Short mmCIF file of C-alpha atoms in Angstrom, two decimals:
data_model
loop_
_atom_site.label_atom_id
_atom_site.label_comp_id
_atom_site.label_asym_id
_atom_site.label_seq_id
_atom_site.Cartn_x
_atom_site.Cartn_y
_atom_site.Cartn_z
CA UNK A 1 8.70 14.41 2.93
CA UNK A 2 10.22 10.89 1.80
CA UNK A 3 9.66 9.89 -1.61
CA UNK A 4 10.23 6.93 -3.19
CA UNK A 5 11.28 7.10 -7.19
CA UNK A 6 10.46 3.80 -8.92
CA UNK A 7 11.13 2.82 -12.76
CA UNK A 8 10.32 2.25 -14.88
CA UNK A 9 6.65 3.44 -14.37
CA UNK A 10 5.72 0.85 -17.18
CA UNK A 11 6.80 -1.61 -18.97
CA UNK A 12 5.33 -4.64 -21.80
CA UNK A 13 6.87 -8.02 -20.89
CA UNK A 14 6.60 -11.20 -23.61
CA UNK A 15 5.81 -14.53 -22.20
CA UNK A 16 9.30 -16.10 -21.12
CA UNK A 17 11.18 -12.57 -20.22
CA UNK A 18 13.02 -11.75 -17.27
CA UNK A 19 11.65 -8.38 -15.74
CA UNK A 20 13.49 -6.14 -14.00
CA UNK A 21 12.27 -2.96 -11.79
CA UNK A 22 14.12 -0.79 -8.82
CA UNK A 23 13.36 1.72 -6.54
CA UNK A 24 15.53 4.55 -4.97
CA UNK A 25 15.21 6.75 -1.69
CA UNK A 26 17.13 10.19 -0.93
CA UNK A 27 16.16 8.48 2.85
CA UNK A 28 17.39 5.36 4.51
CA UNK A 29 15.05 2.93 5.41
CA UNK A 30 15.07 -0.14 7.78
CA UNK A 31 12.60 -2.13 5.69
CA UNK A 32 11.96 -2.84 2.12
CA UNK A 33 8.71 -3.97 0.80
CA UNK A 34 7.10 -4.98 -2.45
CA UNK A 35 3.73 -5.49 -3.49
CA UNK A 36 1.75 -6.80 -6.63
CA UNK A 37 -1.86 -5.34 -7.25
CA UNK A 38 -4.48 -7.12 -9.49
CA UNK A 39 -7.02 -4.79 -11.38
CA UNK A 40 -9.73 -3.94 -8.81
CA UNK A 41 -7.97 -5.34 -5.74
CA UNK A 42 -5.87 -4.00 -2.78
CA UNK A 43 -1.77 -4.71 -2.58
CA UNK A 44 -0.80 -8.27 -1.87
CA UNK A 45 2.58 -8.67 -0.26
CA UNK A 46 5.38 -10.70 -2.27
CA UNK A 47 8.65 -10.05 -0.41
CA UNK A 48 9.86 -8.54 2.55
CA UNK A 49 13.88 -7.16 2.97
CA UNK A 50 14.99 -6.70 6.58
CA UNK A 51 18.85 -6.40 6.30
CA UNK A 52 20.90 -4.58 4.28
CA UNK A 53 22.36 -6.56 1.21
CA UNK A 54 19.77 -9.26 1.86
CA UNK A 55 18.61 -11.20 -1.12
CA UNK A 56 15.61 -12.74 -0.95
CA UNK A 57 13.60 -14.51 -3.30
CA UNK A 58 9.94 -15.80 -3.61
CA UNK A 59 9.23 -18.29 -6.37
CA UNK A 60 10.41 -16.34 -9.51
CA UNK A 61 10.88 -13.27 -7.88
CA UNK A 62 14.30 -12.07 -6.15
CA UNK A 63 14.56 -8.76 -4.48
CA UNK A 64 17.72 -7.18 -2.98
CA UNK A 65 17.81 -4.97 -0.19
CA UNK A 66 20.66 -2.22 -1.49
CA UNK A 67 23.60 -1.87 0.95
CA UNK A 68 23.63 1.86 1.06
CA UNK A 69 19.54 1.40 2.38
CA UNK A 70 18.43 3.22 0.04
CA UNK A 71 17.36 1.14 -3.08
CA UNK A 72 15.71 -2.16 -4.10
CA UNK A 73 15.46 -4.15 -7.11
CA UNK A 74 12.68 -6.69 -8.11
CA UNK A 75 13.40 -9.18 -10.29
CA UNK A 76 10.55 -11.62 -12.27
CA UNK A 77 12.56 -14.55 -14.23
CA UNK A 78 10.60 -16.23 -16.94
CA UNK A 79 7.72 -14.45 -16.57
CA UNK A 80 3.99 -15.46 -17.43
CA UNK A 81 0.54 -13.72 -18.08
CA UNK A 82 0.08 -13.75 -14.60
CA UNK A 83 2.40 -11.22 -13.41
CA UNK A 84 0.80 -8.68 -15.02
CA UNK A 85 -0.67 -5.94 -12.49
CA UNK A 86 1.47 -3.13 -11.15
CA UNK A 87 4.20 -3.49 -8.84
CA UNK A 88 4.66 -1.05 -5.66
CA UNK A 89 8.13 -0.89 -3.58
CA UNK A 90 7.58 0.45 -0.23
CA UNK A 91 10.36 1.63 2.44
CA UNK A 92 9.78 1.37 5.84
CA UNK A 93 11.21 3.09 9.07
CA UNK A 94 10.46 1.44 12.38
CA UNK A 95 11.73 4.19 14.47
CA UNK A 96 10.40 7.16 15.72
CA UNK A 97 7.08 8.23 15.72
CA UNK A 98 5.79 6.89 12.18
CA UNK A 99 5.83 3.67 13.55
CA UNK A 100 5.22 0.94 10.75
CA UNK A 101 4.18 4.06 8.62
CA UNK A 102 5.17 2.75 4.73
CA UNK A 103 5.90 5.33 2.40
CA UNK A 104 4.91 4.14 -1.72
CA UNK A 105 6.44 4.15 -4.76
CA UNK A 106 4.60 5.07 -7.55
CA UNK A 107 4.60 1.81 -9.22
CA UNK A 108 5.71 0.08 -12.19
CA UNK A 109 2.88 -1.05 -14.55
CA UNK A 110 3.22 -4.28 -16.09
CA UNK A 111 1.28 -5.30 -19.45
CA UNK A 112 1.56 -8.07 -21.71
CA UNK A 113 3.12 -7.27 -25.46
CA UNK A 114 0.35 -7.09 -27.99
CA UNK B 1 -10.34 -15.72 8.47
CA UNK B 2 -11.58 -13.05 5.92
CA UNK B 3 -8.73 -10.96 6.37
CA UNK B 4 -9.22 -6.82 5.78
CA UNK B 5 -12.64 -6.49 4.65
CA UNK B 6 -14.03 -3.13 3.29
CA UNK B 7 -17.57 -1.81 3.04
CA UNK B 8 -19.15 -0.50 0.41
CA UNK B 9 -17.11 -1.44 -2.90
CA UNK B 10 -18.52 1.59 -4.86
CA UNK B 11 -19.81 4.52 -4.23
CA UNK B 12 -21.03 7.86 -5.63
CA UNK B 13 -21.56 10.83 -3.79
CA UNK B 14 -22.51 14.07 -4.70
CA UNK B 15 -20.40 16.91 -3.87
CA UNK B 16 -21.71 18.00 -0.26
CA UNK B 17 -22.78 15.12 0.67
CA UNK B 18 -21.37 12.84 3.73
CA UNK B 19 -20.22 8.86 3.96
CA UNK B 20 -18.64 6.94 5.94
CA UNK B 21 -16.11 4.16 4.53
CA UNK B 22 -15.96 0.95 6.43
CA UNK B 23 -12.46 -1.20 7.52
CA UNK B 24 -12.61 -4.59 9.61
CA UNK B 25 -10.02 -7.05 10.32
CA UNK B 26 -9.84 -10.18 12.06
CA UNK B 27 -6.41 -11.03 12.42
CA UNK B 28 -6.58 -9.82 15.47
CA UNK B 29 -4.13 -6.69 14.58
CA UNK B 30 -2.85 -3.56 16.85
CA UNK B 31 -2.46 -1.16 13.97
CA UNK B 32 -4.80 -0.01 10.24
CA UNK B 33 -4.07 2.52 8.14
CA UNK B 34 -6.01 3.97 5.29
CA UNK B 35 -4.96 5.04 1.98
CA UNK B 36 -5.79 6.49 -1.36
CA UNK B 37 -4.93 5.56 -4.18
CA UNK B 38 -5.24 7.93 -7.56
CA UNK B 39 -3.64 7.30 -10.54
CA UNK B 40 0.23 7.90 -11.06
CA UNK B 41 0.48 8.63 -7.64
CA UNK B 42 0.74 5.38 -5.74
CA UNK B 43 -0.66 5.20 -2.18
CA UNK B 44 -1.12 8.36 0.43
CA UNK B 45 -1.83 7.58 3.68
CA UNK B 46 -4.37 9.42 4.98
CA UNK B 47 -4.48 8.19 8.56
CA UNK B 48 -3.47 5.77 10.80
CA UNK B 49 -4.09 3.97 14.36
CA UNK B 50 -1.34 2.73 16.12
CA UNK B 51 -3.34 0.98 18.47
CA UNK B 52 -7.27 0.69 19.42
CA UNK B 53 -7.93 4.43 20.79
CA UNK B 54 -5.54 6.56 19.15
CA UNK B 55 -5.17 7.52 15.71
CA UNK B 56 -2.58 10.00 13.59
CA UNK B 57 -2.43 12.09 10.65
CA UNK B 58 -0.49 10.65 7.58
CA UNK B 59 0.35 12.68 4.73
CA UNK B 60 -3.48 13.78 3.14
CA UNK B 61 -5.56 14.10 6.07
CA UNK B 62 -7.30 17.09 4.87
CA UNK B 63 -11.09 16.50 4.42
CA UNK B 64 -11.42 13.25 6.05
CA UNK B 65 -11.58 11.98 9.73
CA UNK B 66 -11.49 8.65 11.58
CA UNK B 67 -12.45 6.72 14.29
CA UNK B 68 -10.75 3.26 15.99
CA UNK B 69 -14.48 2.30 17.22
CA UNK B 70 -12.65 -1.48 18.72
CA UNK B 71 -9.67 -3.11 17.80
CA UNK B 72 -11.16 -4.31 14.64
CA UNK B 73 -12.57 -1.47 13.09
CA UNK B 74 -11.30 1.52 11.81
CA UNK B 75 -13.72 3.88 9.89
CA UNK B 76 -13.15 6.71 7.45
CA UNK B 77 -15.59 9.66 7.07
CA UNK B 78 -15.84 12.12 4.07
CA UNK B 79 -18.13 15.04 6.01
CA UNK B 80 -18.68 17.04 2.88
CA UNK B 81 -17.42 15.35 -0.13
CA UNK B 82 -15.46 17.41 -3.13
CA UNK B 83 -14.63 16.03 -6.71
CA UNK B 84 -10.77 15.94 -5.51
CA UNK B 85 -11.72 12.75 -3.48
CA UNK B 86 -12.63 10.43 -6.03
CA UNK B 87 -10.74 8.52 -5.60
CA UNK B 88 -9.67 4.35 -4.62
CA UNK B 89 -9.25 4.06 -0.95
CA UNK B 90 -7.34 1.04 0.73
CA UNK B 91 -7.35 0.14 4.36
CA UNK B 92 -4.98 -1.98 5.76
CA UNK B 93 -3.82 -4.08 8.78
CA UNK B 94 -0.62 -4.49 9.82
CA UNK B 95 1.16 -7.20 12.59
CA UNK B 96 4.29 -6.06 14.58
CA UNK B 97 6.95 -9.55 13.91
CA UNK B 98 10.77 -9.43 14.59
CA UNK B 99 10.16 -5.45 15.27
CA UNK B 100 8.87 -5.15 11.69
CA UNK B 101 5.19 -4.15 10.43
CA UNK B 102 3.49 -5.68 8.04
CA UNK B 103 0.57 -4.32 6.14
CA UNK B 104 -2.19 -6.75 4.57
CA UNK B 105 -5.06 -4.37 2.61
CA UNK B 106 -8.47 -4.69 1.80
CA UNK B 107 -10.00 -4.69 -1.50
CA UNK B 108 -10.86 -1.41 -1.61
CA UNK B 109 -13.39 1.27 -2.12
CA UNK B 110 -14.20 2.98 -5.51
CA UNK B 111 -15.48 6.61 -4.70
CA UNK B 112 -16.67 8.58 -7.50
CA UNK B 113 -17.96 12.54 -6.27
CA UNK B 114 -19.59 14.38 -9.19
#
């Protein structure tokens, strides 16, 4: 099936860093997704791409839409405690008989530096 | 609106035994989903229902089954639990816009199966 390969799996940010995180697909999808998850919740949406090339940001977060369809990046400027949790890209296809079906990435784990 | 709530937050179970996980949504969505979620692997979906009446298989079905009782609820059931479900499962909601989907999750349900 479709899998979704998403790096780094974790990474330690320090108050005031840019983050950076991407995911890449051997499939093309229609729609790119990413989501944030607190400890002991469920996924909360942050950005939706829709078009190929599209850049979209969301506060201090940007995320690109890859032109080939097959990649993402997430970007976190300045980041604070806040944004720690662990990031999920998701790809999309809205064809076919999966309907809305979202396939994961594995996430990227985001901690503060000790 | 309370969005995708999930009954019970925890549970254990011992290994035989049967539950039934809990999904409502009042946003007044066509389609839910649920998922698992284990550690390093992201999130499987485990079924899904397009629309009140039907549901489909998603990638782990094995060992669980479902039921779209009204548009609002969508229920999972573990008939004979096994220590390979423990498991965090997510169910979600999702709202057709522009042709895309868009999933909104619940908080979740902790299952622990000694």
């Amino acid at each position: 099936g479709q899998q979704l390969n998403q790096s780094p799996q974790s990474m330690f940010i320090q108050e005031g860093e840019d983050v950076s995180m991407n995911c890449t697909s051997s499939s093309i999808f229609n729609t790119w997704l990413w989501y944030k998850q607190d400890p002991g919740e469920g996924p909360v949406l942050l950005i939706a791409l829709y078009k190929a090339g599209e850049l979209t940001s969301n506060g201090r977060l940007t995320a690109q839409f890859g032109i080939t369809r097959k990649d993402s990046f997430l970007n976190i400027s300045a980041s604070i405690p806040s944004d720690v949790g662990i990031y999920f890209c998701a790809g999309q296809l809205t064809d076919g008989g999966s309907q809305g079906n979202l396939i994961f990435g594995k996430g990227t784990k985001l901690s503060v530096k000790p | 609106n309370a969005g995708v709530t999930q009954t019970p937050k925890f549970q254990v179970l011992k290994t035989g035994q049967s539950m039934t996980l809990q999904c409502a949504q009042d946003m007044n969505h066509n389609s839910m989903y649920w998922y698992r979620q284990d550690p390093g692997m992201g999130l499987r979906l485990i079924y899904y229902s397009a629309s009140e009446g039907t549901t489909d298989k998603g990638e782990v079905p094995n060992g669980y089954n479902v039921s779209r009782l009204n548009k609002r609820e969508f229920s999972l059931r573990l008939e004979s639990a096994a220590p390979s479900q423990t498991s965090v499962y997510f169910c979600a909601s999702s709202v057709r816009d522009r042709g895309i989907e868009t999933q909104y999750f619940g908080p979740g349900t902790r299952l622990l199966v000694l």
